[in-house]
PDB file of N, CA, C and O in Angstrom:
ATOM      1  N   UNK A1354     -43.664  33.930 -74.924  1.00 47.00           N
ATOM      2  CA  UNK A1354     -43.147  34.419 -73.649  1.00 47.00           C
ATOM      3  C   UNK A1354     -41.702  34.859 -73.827  1.00 47.00           C
ATOM      4  O   UNK A1354     -40.955  34.228 -74.537  1.00 47.00           O
ATOM      5  N   UNK A1355     -41.334  35.905 -73.174  1.00 47.00           N
ATOM      6  CA  UNK A1355     -39.971  36.414 -73.205  1.00 47.00           C
ATOM      7  C   UNK A1355     -39.072  35.436 -72.461  1.00 47.00           C
ATOM      8  O   UNK A1355     -39.435  34.912 -71.425  1.00 47.00           O
ATOM      9  N   UNK A1356     -37.885  35.175 -73.018  1.00 51.00           N
ATOM     10  CA  UNK A1356     -36.973  34.251 -72.366  1.00 51.00           C
ATOM     11  C   UNK A1356     -35.723  34.971 -71.896  1.00 51.00           C
ATOM     12  O   UNK A1356     -35.461  36.096 -72.271  1.00 51.00           O
ATOM     13  N   UNK A1357     -34.910  34.284 -71.096  1.00 58.00           N
ATOM     14  CA  UNK A1357     -33.654  34.844 -70.653  1.00 58.00           C
ATOM     15  C   UNK A1357     -33.730  35.528 -69.298  1.00 58.00           C
ATOM     16  O   UNK A1357     -32.721  35.947 -68.759  1.00 58.00           O
ATOM     17  N   UNK A1358     -34.905  35.643 -68.735  1.00 62.00           N
ATOM     18  CA  UNK A1358     -35.090  36.236 -67.420  1.00 62.00           C
ATOM     19  C   UNK A1358     -36.159  35.427 -66.697  1.00 62.00           C
ATOM     20  O   UNK A1358     -36.941  34.724 -67.330  1.00 62.00           O
ATOM     21  N   UNK A1359     -36.203  35.534 -65.379  1.00 68.00           N
ATOM     22  CA  UNK A1359     -37.272  34.835 -64.650  1.00 68.00           C
ATOM     23  C   UNK A1359     -38.639  35.299 -65.122  1.00 68.00           C
ATOM     24  O   UNK A1359     -38.794  36.437 -65.549  1.00 68.00           O
ATOM     25  N   UNK A1360     -39.599  34.416 -65.067  1.00 86.00           N
ATOM     26  CA  UNK A1360     -40.963  34.765 -65.450  1.00 86.00           C
ATOM     27  C   UNK A1360     -41.576  35.702 -64.411  1.00 86.00           C
ATOM     28  O   UNK A1360     -41.432  35.476 -63.223  1.00 86.00           O
ATOM     29  N   UNK A1361     -42.218  36.740 -64.887  1.00 94.00           N
ATOM     30  CA  UNK A1361     -42.994  37.614 -64.017  1.00 94.00           C
ATOM     31  C   UNK A1361     -44.450  37.374 -64.381  1.00 94.00           C
ATOM     32  O   UNK A1361     -44.862  37.616 -65.514  1.00 94.00           O
ATOM     33  N   UNK A1362     -45.184  36.843 -63.445  1.00 96.00           N
ATOM     34  CA  UNK A1362     -46.572  36.468 -63.697  1.00 96.00           C
ATOM     35  C   UNK A1362     -47.441  37.694 -63.964  1.00 96.00           C
ATOM     36  O   UNK A1362     -47.200  38.776 -63.408  1.00 96.00           O
ATOM     37  N   UNK A1363     -48.459  37.498 -64.768  1.00 96.00           N
ATOM     38  CA  UNK A1363     -49.403  38.560 -65.100  1.00 96.00           C
ATOM     39  C   UNK A1363     -49.982  39.186 -63.843  1.00 96.00           C
ATOM     40  O   UNK A1363     -50.067  40.407 -63.727  1.00 96.00           O
ATOM     41  N   UNK A1364     -50.355  38.355 -62.890  1.00 96.00           N
ATOM     42  CA  UNK A1364     -50.972  38.856 -61.661  1.00 96.00           C
ATOM     43  C   UNK A1364     -50.034  39.775 -60.887  1.00 96.00           C
ATOM     44  O   UNK A1364     -50.467  40.729 -60.252  1.00 96.00           O
ATOM     45  N   UNK A1365     -48.732  39.492 -60.938  1.00 97.00           N
ATOM     46  CA  UNK A1365     -47.754  40.331 -60.258  1.00 97.00           C
ATOM     47  C   UNK A1365     -47.672  41.712 -60.907  1.00 97.00           C
ATOM     48  O   UNK A1365     -47.581  42.729 -60.209  1.00 97.00           O
ATOM     49  N   UNK A1366     -47.701  41.741 -62.225  1.00 97.00           N
ATOM     50  CA  UNK A1366     -47.643  43.015 -62.942  1.00 97.00           C
ATOM     51  C   UNK A1366     -48.912  43.818 -62.702  1.00 97.00           C
ATOM     52  O   UNK A1366     -48.860  45.022 -62.440  1.00 97.00           O
ATOM     53  N   UNK A1367     -50.060  43.160 -62.763  1.00 97.00           N
ATOM     54  CA  UNK A1367     -51.335  43.836 -62.501  1.00 97.00           C
ATOM     55  C   UNK A1367     -51.323  44.427 -61.095  1.00 97.00           C
ATOM     56  O   UNK A1367     -51.703  45.587 -60.890  1.00 97.00           O
ATOM     57  N   UNK A1368     -50.864  43.672 -60.111  1.00 97.00           N
ATOM     58  CA  UNK A1368     -50.811  44.163 -58.727  1.00 97.00           C
ATOM     59  C   UNK A1368     -49.870  45.357 -58.606  1.00 97.00           C
ATOM     60  O   UNK A1368     -50.164  46.318 -57.885  1.00 97.00           O
ATOM     61  N   UNK A1369     -48.746  45.322 -59.303  1.00 97.00           N
ATOM     62  CA  UNK A1369     -47.791  46.440 -59.254  1.00 97.00           C
ATOM     63  C   UNK A1369     -48.402  47.702 -59.836  1.00 97.00           C
ATOM     64  O   UNK A1369     -48.203  48.801 -59.300  1.00 97.00           O
ATOM     65  N   UNK A1370     -49.156  47.573 -60.924  1.00 97.00           N
ATOM     66  CA  UNK A1370     -49.799  48.747 -61.515  1.00 97.00           C
ATOM     67  C   UNK A1370     -50.904  49.252 -60.598  1.00 97.00           C
ATOM     68  O   UNK A1370     -51.035  50.456 -60.376  1.00 97.00           O
ATOM     69  N   UNK A1371     -51.684  48.344 -60.023  1.00 96.00           N
ATOM     70  CA  UNK A1371     -52.744  48.771 -59.090  1.00 96.00           C
ATOM     71  C   UNK A1371     -52.148  49.468 -57.877  1.00 96.00           C
ATOM     72  O   UNK A1371     -52.760  50.377 -57.330  1.00 96.00           O
ATOM     73  N   UNK A1372     -50.978  49.060 -57.438  1.00 96.00           N
ATOM     74  CA  UNK A1372     -50.346  49.643 -56.266  1.00 96.00           C
ATOM     75  C   UNK A1372     -49.486  50.861 -56.551  1.00 96.00           C
ATOM     76  O   UNK A1372     -48.949  51.482 -55.631  1.00 96.00           O
ATOM     77  N   UNK A1373     -49.363  51.223 -57.816  1.00 97.00           N
ATOM     78  CA  UNK A1373     -48.526  52.369 -58.196  1.00 97.00           C
ATOM     79  C   UNK A1373     -49.167  53.675 -57.737  1.00 97.00           C
ATOM     80  O   UNK A1373     -50.380  53.744 -57.549  1.00 97.00           O
ATOM     81  N   UNK A1374     -48.360  54.724 -57.581  1.00 95.00           N
ATOM     82  CA  UNK A1374     -48.907  56.010 -57.144  1.00 95.00           C
ATOM     83  C   UNK A1374     -49.836  56.672 -58.164  1.00 95.00           C
ATOM     84  O   UNK A1374     -50.573  57.588 -57.823  1.00 95.00           O
ATOM     85  N   UNK A1375     -49.798  56.230 -59.416  1.00 95.00           N
ATOM     86  CA  UNK A1375     -50.688  56.759 -60.462  1.00 95.00           C
ATOM     87  C   UNK A1375     -51.211  55.573 -61.272  1.00 95.00           C
ATOM     88  O   UNK A1375     -50.568  54.529 -61.325  1.00 95.00           O
ATOM     89  N   UNK A1376     -52.361  55.711 -61.919  1.00 93.00           N
ATOM     90  CA  UNK A1376     -52.932  54.588 -62.669  1.00 93.00           C
ATOM     91  C   UNK A1376     -52.217  54.279 -63.982  1.00 93.00           C
ATOM     92  O   UNK A1376     -52.496  53.269 -64.609  1.00 93.00           O
ATOM     93  N   UNK A1377     -51.302  55.149 -64.386  1.00 96.00           N
ATOM     94  CA  UNK A1377     -50.512  54.955 -65.601  1.00 96.00           C
ATOM     95  C   UNK A1377     -49.046  54.919 -65.177  1.00 96.00           C
ATOM     96  O   UNK A1377     -48.603  55.764 -64.412  1.00 96.00           O
ATOM     97  N   UNK A1378     -48.322  53.905 -65.663  1.00 97.00           N
ATOM     98  CA  UNK A1378     -46.907  53.774 -65.293  1.00 97.00           C
ATOM     99  C   UNK A1378     -46.051  53.695 -66.542  1.00 97.00           C
ATOM    100  O   UNK A1378     -46.533  53.349 -67.619  1.00 97.00           O
ATOM    101  N   UNK A1379     -44.764  54.023 -66.385  1.00 96.00           N
ATOM    102  CA  UNK A1379     -43.864  53.870 -67.513  1.00 96.00           C
ATOM    103  C   UNK A1379     -43.073  52.572 -67.364  1.00 96.00           C
ATOM    104  O   UNK A1379     -43.125  51.905 -66.328  1.00 96.00           O
ATOM    105  N   UNK A1380     -42.367  52.217 -68.401  1.00 96.00           N
ATOM    106  CA  UNK A1380     -41.636  50.956 -68.421  1.00 96.00           C
ATOM    107  C   UNK A1380     -40.574  50.926 -67.332  1.00 96.00           C
ATOM    108  O   UNK A1380     -40.394  49.901 -66.660  1.00 96.00           O
ATOM    109  N   UNK A1381     -39.875  52.019 -67.145  1.00 96.00           N
ATOM    110  CA  UNK A1381     -38.818  52.064 -66.132  1.00 96.00           C
ATOM    111  C   UNK A1381     -39.365  51.773 -64.736  1.00 96.00           C
ATOM    112  O   UNK A1381     -38.748  51.068 -63.949  1.00 96.00           O
ATOM    113  N   UNK A1382     -40.521  52.323 -64.422  1.00 97.00           N
ATOM    114  CA  UNK A1382     -41.127  52.083 -63.107  1.00 97.00           C
ATOM    115  C   UNK A1382     -41.288  50.580 -62.865  1.00 97.00           C
ATOM    116  O   UNK A1382     -40.900  50.062 -61.814  1.00 97.00           O
ATOM    117  N   UNK A1383     -41.854  49.878 -63.833  1.00 97.00           N
ATOM    118  CA  UNK A1383     -42.082  48.439 -63.652  1.00 97.00           C
ATOM    119  C   UNK A1383     -40.779  47.649 -63.703  1.00 97.00           C
ATOM    120  O   UNK A1383     -40.615  46.680 -62.962  1.00 97.00           O
ATOM    121  N   UNK A1384     -39.852  48.041 -64.554  1.00 96.00           N
ATOM    122  CA  UNK A1384     -38.553  47.362 -64.598  1.00 96.00           C
ATOM    123  C   UNK A1384     -37.861  47.479 -63.245  1.00 96.00           C
ATOM    124  O   UNK A1384     -37.288  46.505 -62.746  1.00 96.00           O
ATOM    125  N   UNK A1385     -37.927  48.647 -62.647  1.00 96.00           N
ATOM    126  CA  UNK A1385     -37.335  48.840 -61.320  1.00 96.00           C
ATOM    127  C   UNK A1385     -38.064  48.017 -60.263  1.00 96.00           C
ATOM    128  O   UNK A1385     -37.433  47.430 -59.379  1.00 96.00           O
ATOM    129  N   UNK A1386     -39.379  47.972 -60.334  1.00 96.00           N
ATOM    130  CA  UNK A1386     -40.161  47.198 -59.375  1.00 96.00           C
ATOM    131  C   UNK A1386     -39.779  45.723 -59.382  1.00 96.00           C
ATOM    132  O   UNK A1386     -39.786  45.068 -58.349  1.00 96.00           O
ATOM    133  N   UNK A1387     -39.469  45.199 -60.570  1.00 96.00           N
ATOM    134  CA  UNK A1387     -39.174  43.775 -60.714  1.00 96.00           C
ATOM    135  C   UNK A1387     -37.686  43.497 -60.940  1.00 96.00           C
ATOM    136  O   UNK A1387     -37.317  42.362 -61.232  1.00 96.00           O
ATOM    137  N   UNK A1388     -36.863  44.513 -60.803  1.00 94.00           N
ATOM    138  CA  UNK A1388     -35.414  44.376 -60.931  1.00 94.00           C
ATOM    139  C   UNK A1388     -35.025  43.655 -62.225  1.00 94.00           C
ATOM    140  O   UNK A1388     -34.338  42.628 -62.217  1.00 94.00           O
ATOM    141  N   UNK A1389     -35.511  44.183 -63.326  1.00 95.00           N
ATOM    142  CA  UNK A1389     -35.214  43.634 -64.645  1.00 95.00           C
ATOM    143  C   UNK A1389     -34.875  44.784 -65.590  1.00 95.00           C
ATOM    144  O   UNK A1389     -34.979  45.945 -65.218  1.00 95.00           O
ATOM    145  N   UNK A1390     -34.487  44.457 -66.803  1.00 94.00           N
ATOM    146  CA  UNK A1390     -34.131  45.502 -67.761  1.00 94.00           C
ATOM    147  C   UNK A1390     -35.379  46.146 -68.359  1.00 94.00           C
ATOM    148  O   UNK A1390     -36.449  45.536 -68.423  1.00 94.00           O
ATOM    149  N   UNK A1391     -35.201  47.370 -68.812  1.00 94.00           N
ATOM    150  CA  UNK A1391     -36.314  48.085 -69.451  1.00 94.00           C
ATOM    151  C   UNK A1391     -36.749  47.344 -70.710  1.00 94.00           C
ATOM    152  O   UNK A1391     -37.947  47.186 -70.959  1.00 94.00           O
ATOM    153  N   UNK A1392     -35.795  46.893 -71.511  1.00 94.00           N
ATOM    154  CA  UNK A1392     -36.127  46.194 -72.755  1.00 94.00           C
ATOM    155  C   UNK A1392     -36.922  44.916 -72.487  1.00 94.00           C
ATOM    156  O   UNK A1392     -37.920  44.635 -73.152  1.00 94.00           O
ATOM    157  N   UNK A1393     -36.485  44.140 -71.504  1.00 95.00           N
ATOM    158  CA  UNK A1393     -37.206  42.896 -71.170  1.00 95.00           C
ATOM    159  C   UNK A1393     -38.618  43.221 -70.711  1.00 95.00           C
ATOM    160  O   UNK A1393     -39.584  42.597 -71.137  1.00 95.00           O
ATOM    161  N   UNK A1394     -38.740  44.221 -69.829  1.00 96.00           N
ATOM    162  CA  UNK A1394     -40.060  44.584 -69.309  1.00 96.00           C
ATOM    163  C   UNK A1394     -40.951  45.096 -70.422  1.00 96.00           C
ATOM    164  O   UNK A1394     -42.134  44.759 -70.482  1.00 96.00           O
ATOM    165  N   UNK A1395     -40.421  45.903 -71.329  1.00 95.00           N
ATOM    166  CA  UNK A1395     -41.227  46.416 -72.441  1.00 95.00           C
ATOM    167  C   UNK A1395     -41.784  45.264 -73.277  1.00 95.00           C
ATOM    168  O   UNK A1395     -42.961  45.275 -73.652  1.00 95.00           O
ATOM    169  N   UNK A1396     -40.963  44.259 -73.529  1.00 95.00           N
ATOM    170  CA  UNK A1396     -41.434  43.096 -74.287  1.00 95.00           C
ATOM    171  C   UNK A1396     -42.512  42.330 -73.531  1.00 95.00           C
ATOM    172  O   UNK A1396     -43.505  41.898 -74.118  1.00 95.00           O
ATOM    173  N   UNK A1397     -42.325  42.162 -72.220  1.00 96.00           N
ATOM    174  CA  UNK A1397     -43.329  41.449 -71.409  1.00 96.00           C
ATOM    175  C   UNK A1397     -44.637  42.223 -71.390  1.00 96.00           C
ATOM    176  O   UNK A1397     -45.719  41.643 -71.517  1.00 96.00           O
ATOM    177  N   UNK A1398     -44.559  43.533 -71.244  1.00 97.00           N
ATOM    178  CA  UNK A1398     -45.767  44.352 -71.213  1.00 97.00           C
ATOM    179  C   UNK A1398     -46.475  44.343 -72.563  1.00 97.00           C
ATOM    180  O   UNK A1398     -47.715  44.339 -72.624  1.00 97.00           O
ATOM    181  N   UNK A1399     -45.723  44.320 -73.643  1.00 97.00           N
ATOM    182  CA  UNK A1399     -46.319  44.236 -74.977  1.00 97.00           C
ATOM    183  C   UNK A1399     -47.112  42.938 -75.124  1.00 97.00           C
ATOM    184  O   UNK A1399     -48.176  42.929 -75.761  1.00 97.00           O
ATOM    185  N   UNK A1400     -46.611  41.860 -74.557  1.00 96.00           N
ATOM    186  CA  UNK A1400     -47.365  40.599 -74.562  1.00 96.00           C
ATOM    187  C   UNK A1400     -48.707  40.775 -73.862  1.00 96.00           C
ATOM    188  O   UNK A1400     -49.730  40.264 -74.323  1.00 96.00           O
ATOM    189  N   UNK A1401     -48.702  41.498 -72.745  1.00 98.00           N
ATOM    190  CA  UNK A1401     -49.933  41.699 -71.986  1.00 98.00           C
ATOM    191  C   UNK A1401     -50.915  42.597 -72.726  1.00 98.00           C
ATOM    192  O   UNK A1401     -52.126  42.451 -72.561  1.00 98.00           O
ATOM    193  N   UNK A1402     -50.417  43.501 -73.553  1.00 98.00           N
ATOM    194  CA  UNK A1402     -51.300  44.295 -74.408  1.00 98.00           C
ATOM    195  C   UNK A1402     -51.975  43.375 -75.416  1.00 98.00           C
ATOM    196  O   UNK A1402     -53.193  43.449 -75.627  1.00 98.00           O
ATOM    197  N   UNK A1403     -51.199  42.501 -76.035  1.00 97.00           N
ATOM    198  CA  UNK A1403     -51.754  41.552 -77.012  1.00 97.00           C
ATOM    199  C   UNK A1403     -52.811  40.657 -76.379  1.00 97.00           C
ATOM    200  O   UNK A1403     -53.786  40.275 -77.032  1.00 97.00           O
ATOM    201  N   UNK A1404     -52.640  40.334 -75.102  1.00 97.00           N
ATOM    202  CA  UNK A1404     -53.591  39.475 -74.385  1.00 97.00           C
ATOM    203  C   UNK A1404     -54.798  40.247 -73.864  1.00 97.00           C
ATOM    204  O   UNK A1404     -55.723  39.660 -73.315  1.00 97.00           O
ATOM    205  N   UNK A1405     -54.779  41.580 -73.992  1.00 97.00           N
ATOM    206  CA  UNK A1405     -55.898  42.403 -73.531  1.00 97.00           C
ATOM    207  C   UNK A1405     -55.848  42.763 -72.063  1.00 97.00           C
ATOM    208  O   UNK A1405     -56.802  43.311 -71.528  1.00 97.00           O
ATOM    209  N   UNK A1406     -54.743  42.488 -71.387  1.00 97.00           N
ATOM    210  CA  UNK A1406     -54.601  42.789 -69.961  1.00 97.00           C
ATOM    211  C   UNK A1406     -54.278  44.265 -69.744  1.00 97.00           C
ATOM    212  O   UNK A1406     -54.768  44.881 -68.804  1.00 97.00           O
ATOM    213  N   UNK A1407     -53.439  44.824 -70.622  1.00 98.00           N
ATOM    214  CA  UNK A1407     -52.996  46.208 -70.506  1.00 98.00           C
ATOM    215  C   UNK A1407     -53.340  47.006 -71.750  1.00 98.00           C
ATOM    216  O   UNK A1407     -53.584  46.441 -72.810  1.00 98.00           O
ATOM    217  N   UNK A1408     -53.315  48.325 -71.588  1.00 98.00           N
ATOM    218  CA  UNK A1408     -53.382  49.269 -72.692  1.00 98.00           C
ATOM    219  C   UNK A1408     -52.043  49.989 -72.725  1.00 98.00           C
ATOM    220  O   UNK A1408     -51.316  50.020 -71.719  1.00 98.00           O
ATOM    221  N   UNK A1409     -51.728  50.626 -73.855  1.00 96.00           N
ATOM    222  CA  UNK A1409     -50.391  51.184 -74.035  1.00 96.00           C
ATOM    223  C   UNK A1409     -50.428  52.374 -74.990  1.00 96.00           C
ATOM    224  O   UNK A1409     -51.250  52.433 -75.891  1.00 96.00           O
ATOM    225  N   UNK A1410     -49.518  53.301 -74.754  1.00 96.00           N
ATOM    226  CA  UNK A1410     -49.257  54.362 -75.713  1.00 96.00           C
ATOM    227  C   UNK A1410     -47.783  54.723 -75.629  1.00 96.00           C
ATOM    228  O   UNK A1410     -47.151  54.501 -74.597  1.00 96.00           O
ATOM    229  N   UNK A1411     -47.272  55.226 -76.709  1.00 93.00           N
ATOM    230  CA  UNK A1411     -45.902  55.729 -76.710  1.00 93.00           C
ATOM    231  C   UNK A1411     -45.970  57.241 -76.683  1.00 93.00           C
ATOM    232  O   UNK A1411     -46.512  57.862 -77.591  1.00 93.00           O
ATOM    233  N   UNK A1412     -45.458  57.811 -75.609  1.00 86.00           N
ATOM    234  CA  UNK A1412     -45.456  59.259 -75.460  1.00 86.00           C
ATOM    235  C   UNK A1412     -44.195  59.803 -76.110  1.00 86.00           C
ATOM    236  O   UNK A1412     -43.095  59.394 -75.758  1.00 86.00           O
ATOM    237  N   UNK A1413     -44.356  60.684 -77.046  1.00 84.00           N
ATOM    238  CA  UNK A1413     -43.220  61.224 -77.794  1.00 84.00           C
ATOM    239  C   UNK A1413     -42.144  61.735 -76.844  1.00 84.00           C
ATOM    240  O   UNK A1413     -42.412  62.540 -75.968  1.00 84.00           O
ATOM    241  N   UNK A1414     -40.946  61.244 -77.031  1.00 78.00           N
ATOM    242  CA  UNK A1414     -39.772  61.624 -76.236  1.00 78.00           C
ATOM    243  C   UNK A1414     -39.903  61.300 -74.749  1.00 78.00           C
ATOM    244  O   UNK A1414     -39.136  61.789 -73.948  1.00 78.00           O
ATOM    245  N   UNK A1415     -40.890  60.503 -74.371  1.00 75.00           N
ATOM    246  CA  UNK A1415     -41.083  60.199 -72.957  1.00 75.00           C
ATOM    247  C   UNK A1415     -41.182  58.708 -72.701  1.00 75.00           C
ATOM    248  O   UNK A1415     -41.439  58.297 -71.584  1.00 75.00           O
ATOM    249  N   UNK A1416     -41.060  57.895 -73.725  1.00 88.00           N
ATOM    250  CA  UNK A1416     -41.117  56.454 -73.528  1.00 88.00           C
ATOM    251  C   UNK A1416     -42.512  55.891 -73.657  1.00 88.00           C
ATOM    252  O   UNK A1416     -43.407  56.505 -74.236  1.00 88.00           O
ATOM    253  N   UNK A1417     -42.691  54.724 -73.091  1.00 94.00           N
ATOM    254  CA  UNK A1417     -43.958  53.995 -73.187  1.00 94.00           C
ATOM    255  C   UNK A1417     -44.725  54.102 -71.881  1.00 94.00           C
ATOM    256  O   UNK A1417     -44.138  54.045 -70.805  1.00 94.00           O
ATOM    257  N   UNK A1418     -46.039  54.246 -71.997  1.00 96.00           N
ATOM    258  CA  UNK A1418     -46.920  54.308 -70.836  1.00 96.00           C
ATOM    259  C   UNK A1418     -47.887  53.140 -70.886  1.00 96.00           C
ATOM    260  O   UNK A1418     -48.380  52.776 -71.960  1.00 96.00           O
ATOM    261  N   UNK A1419     -48.171  52.575 -69.731  1.00 97.00           N
ATOM    262  CA  UNK A1419     -48.984  51.365 -69.611  1.00 97.00           C
ATOM    263  C   UNK A1419     -50.046  51.552 -68.539  1.00 97.00           C
ATOM    264  O   UNK A1419     -49.802  52.181 -67.514  1.00 97.00           O
ATOM    265  N   UNK A1420     -51.238  50.988 -68.753  1.00 97.00           N
ATOM    266  CA  UNK A1420     -52.298  51.006 -67.754  1.00 97.00           C
ATOM    267  C   UNK A1420     -53.164  49.774 -67.945  1.00 97.00           C
ATOM    268  O   UNK A1420     -53.115  49.112 -68.968  1.00 97.00           O
ATOM    269  N   UNK A1421     -53.949  49.464 -66.920  1.00 97.00           N
ATOM    270  CA  UNK A1421     -54.809  48.283 -66.973  1.00 97.00           C
ATOM    271  C   UNK A1421     -55.964  48.511 -67.928  1.00 97.00           C
ATOM    272  O   UNK A1421     -56.557  49.590 -67.956  1.00 97.00           O
ATOM    273  N   UNK A1422     -56.291  47.482 -68.690  1.00 97.00           N
ATOM    274  CA  UNK A1422     -57.443  47.569 -69.597  1.00 97.00           C
ATOM    275  C   UNK A1422     -58.728  47.594 -68.768  1.00 97.00           C
ATOM    276  O   UNK A1422     -58.739  47.215 -67.590  1.00 97.00           O
ATOM    277  N   UNK A1423     -59.806  48.030 -69.380  1.00 94.00           N
ATOM    278  CA  UNK A1423     -61.105  48.044 -68.701  1.00 94.00           C
ATOM    279  C   UNK A1423     -61.469  46.628 -68.254  1.00 94.00           C
ATOM    280  O   UNK A1423     -61.954  46.428 -67.138  1.00 94.00           O
ATOM    281  N   UNK A1424     -61.205  45.644 -69.096  1.00 93.00           N
ATOM    282  CA  UNK A1424     -61.514  44.259 -68.763  1.00 93.00           C
ATOM    283  C   UNK A1424     -60.766  43.809 -67.506  1.00 93.00           C
ATOM    284  O   UNK A1424     -61.328  43.149 -66.637  1.00 93.00           O
ATOM    285  N   UNK A1425     -59.494  44.177 -67.422  1.00 92.00           N
ATOM    286  CA  UNK A1425     -58.706  43.807 -66.250  1.00 92.00           C
ATOM    287  C   UNK A1425     -59.235  44.517 -65.013  1.00 92.00           C
ATOM    288  O   UNK A1425     -59.343  43.908 -63.938  1.00 92.00           O
ATOM    289  N   UNK A1426     -59.588  45.769 -65.149  1.00 90.00           N
ATOM    290  CA  UNK A1426     -60.136  46.508 -64.007  1.00 90.00           C
ATOM    291  C   UNK A1426     -61.460  45.898 -63.532  1.00 90.00           C
ATOM    292  O   UNK A1426     -61.725  45.869 -62.337  1.00 90.00           O
ATOM    293  N   UNK A1427     -62.258  45.420 -64.452  1.00 89.00           N
ATOM    294  CA  UNK A1427     -63.552  44.837 -64.100  1.00 89.00           C
ATOM    295  C   UNK A1427     -63.403  43.509 -63.357  1.00 89.00           C
ATOM    296  O   UNK A1427     -64.329  43.094 -62.659  1.00 89.00           O
ATOM    297  N   UNK A1428     -62.254  42.861 -63.478  1.00 84.00           N
ATOM    298  CA  UNK A1428     -62.014  41.581 -62.806  1.00 84.00           C
ATOM    299  C   UNK A1428     -61.725  41.749 -61.324  1.00 84.00           C
ATOM    300  O   UNK A1428     -61.616  40.788 -60.604  1.00 84.00           O
ATOM    301  N   UNK A1429     -61.584  42.948 -60.876  1.00 68.00           N
ATOM    302  CA  UNK A1429     -61.235  43.245 -59.493  1.00 68.00           C
ATOM    303  C   UNK A1429     -62.111  42.603 -58.512  1.00 68.00           C
ATOM    304  O   UNK A1429     -63.164  42.399 -58.365  1.00 68.00           O
TER     305      UNK A1429
END
Protein backbone atom coordinates (compact mmCIF):
# COMPACT_ATOMS: atom_id res chain seq x y z
CA UNK A 1 0.00 0.00 0.00
CA UNK A 2 1.18 3.51 -0.76
CA UNK A 3 2.09 5.47 2.36
CA UNK A 4 2.31 9.14 3.23
CA UNK A 5 -1.25 10.02 2.24
CA UNK A 6 -4.69 9.02 3.49
CA UNK A 7 -5.91 5.68 2.23
CA UNK A 8 -8.29 5.81 -0.70
CA UNK A 9 -10.37 2.66 -0.67
CA UNK A 10 -10.71 0.54 -3.80
CA UNK A 11 -14.47 1.00 -3.77
CA UNK A 12 -14.07 4.78 -3.81
CA UNK A 13 -11.83 4.65 -6.87
CA UNK A 14 -14.14 2.22 -8.67
CA UNK A 15 -17.11 4.51 -7.95
CA UNK A 16 -15.20 7.56 -9.24
CA UNK A 17 -14.39 5.78 -12.50
CA UNK A 18 -17.98 4.56 -12.88
CA UNK A 19 -19.20 8.12 -12.30
CA UNK A 20 -16.72 9.72 -14.69
CA UNK A 21 -17.96 11.30 -17.93
CA UNK A 22 -16.06 8.63 -19.93
CA UNK A 23 -15.25 4.98 -19.13
CA UNK A 24 -11.50 5.70 -19.39
CA UNK A 25 -9.86 8.27 -17.12
CA UNK A 26 -6.40 9.71 -16.77
CA UNK A 27 -4.36 9.95 -13.60
CA UNK A 28 -4.91 13.69 -13.23
CA UNK A 29 -8.69 13.25 -13.27
CA UNK A 30 -8.57 10.85 -10.32
CA UNK A 31 -5.90 12.82 -8.46
CA UNK A 32 -8.13 15.87 -8.69
CA UNK A 33 -11.19 13.89 -7.61
CA UNK A 34 -9.40 12.75 -4.45
CA UNK A 35 -7.30 15.88 -3.89
CA UNK A 36 -3.99 14.04 -3.99
CA UNK A 37 -0.84 14.17 -6.10
CA UNK A 38 -0.62 12.63 -9.54
CA UNK A 39 2.38 10.53 -8.50
CA UNK A 40 0.60 9.14 -5.42
CA UNK A 41 -2.53 8.37 -7.44
CA UNK A 42 -0.52 6.68 -10.20
CA UNK A 43 1.08 4.39 -7.63
CA UNK A 44 -2.29 3.58 -6.03
CA UNK A 45 -3.83 2.83 -9.42
CA UNK A 46 -0.89 0.60 -10.35
CA UNK A 47 -1.64 -1.43 -7.22
CA UNK A 48 -5.21 -1.87 -8.44
CA UNK A 49 -3.94 -3.09 -11.81
CA UNK A 50 -1.84 -5.71 -10.01
CA UNK A 51 -4.95 -6.76 -8.06
CA UNK A 52 -6.99 -7.09 -11.28
CA UNK A 53 -9.39 -4.25 -10.42
CA UNK A 54 -8.24 -1.91 -13.21
CA UNK A 55 -6.69 -2.06 -16.65
CA UNK A 56 -4.07 0.44 -17.80
CA UNK A 57 -2.18 1.79 -20.77
CA UNK A 58 0.35 4.53 -21.22
CA UNK A 59 -0.63 6.81 -24.06
CA UNK A 60 2.44 8.27 -25.71
CA UNK A 61 2.87 11.90 -24.66
CA UNK A 62 -0.56 11.83 -23.00
CA UNK A 63 0.06 10.11 -19.69
CA UNK A 64 -1.59 7.05 -18.22
CA UNK A 65 -5.14 5.89 -18.88
CA UNK A 66 -7.14 3.69 -16.52
CA UNK A 67 -10.42 1.76 -16.79
CA UNK A 68 -12.28 -0.93 -14.87
CA UNK A 69 -11.36 -4.52 -15.63
CA UNK A 70 -14.03 -6.85 -16.99
CA UNK A 71 -14.04 -8.66 -13.64
CA UNK A 72 -14.73 -5.42 -11.78
CA UNK A 73 -17.49 -4.49 -14.20
CA UNK A 74 -19.10 -7.90 -13.73
CA UNK A 75 -19.29 -7.32 -9.96
CA UNK A 76 -21.79 -4.53 -10.49
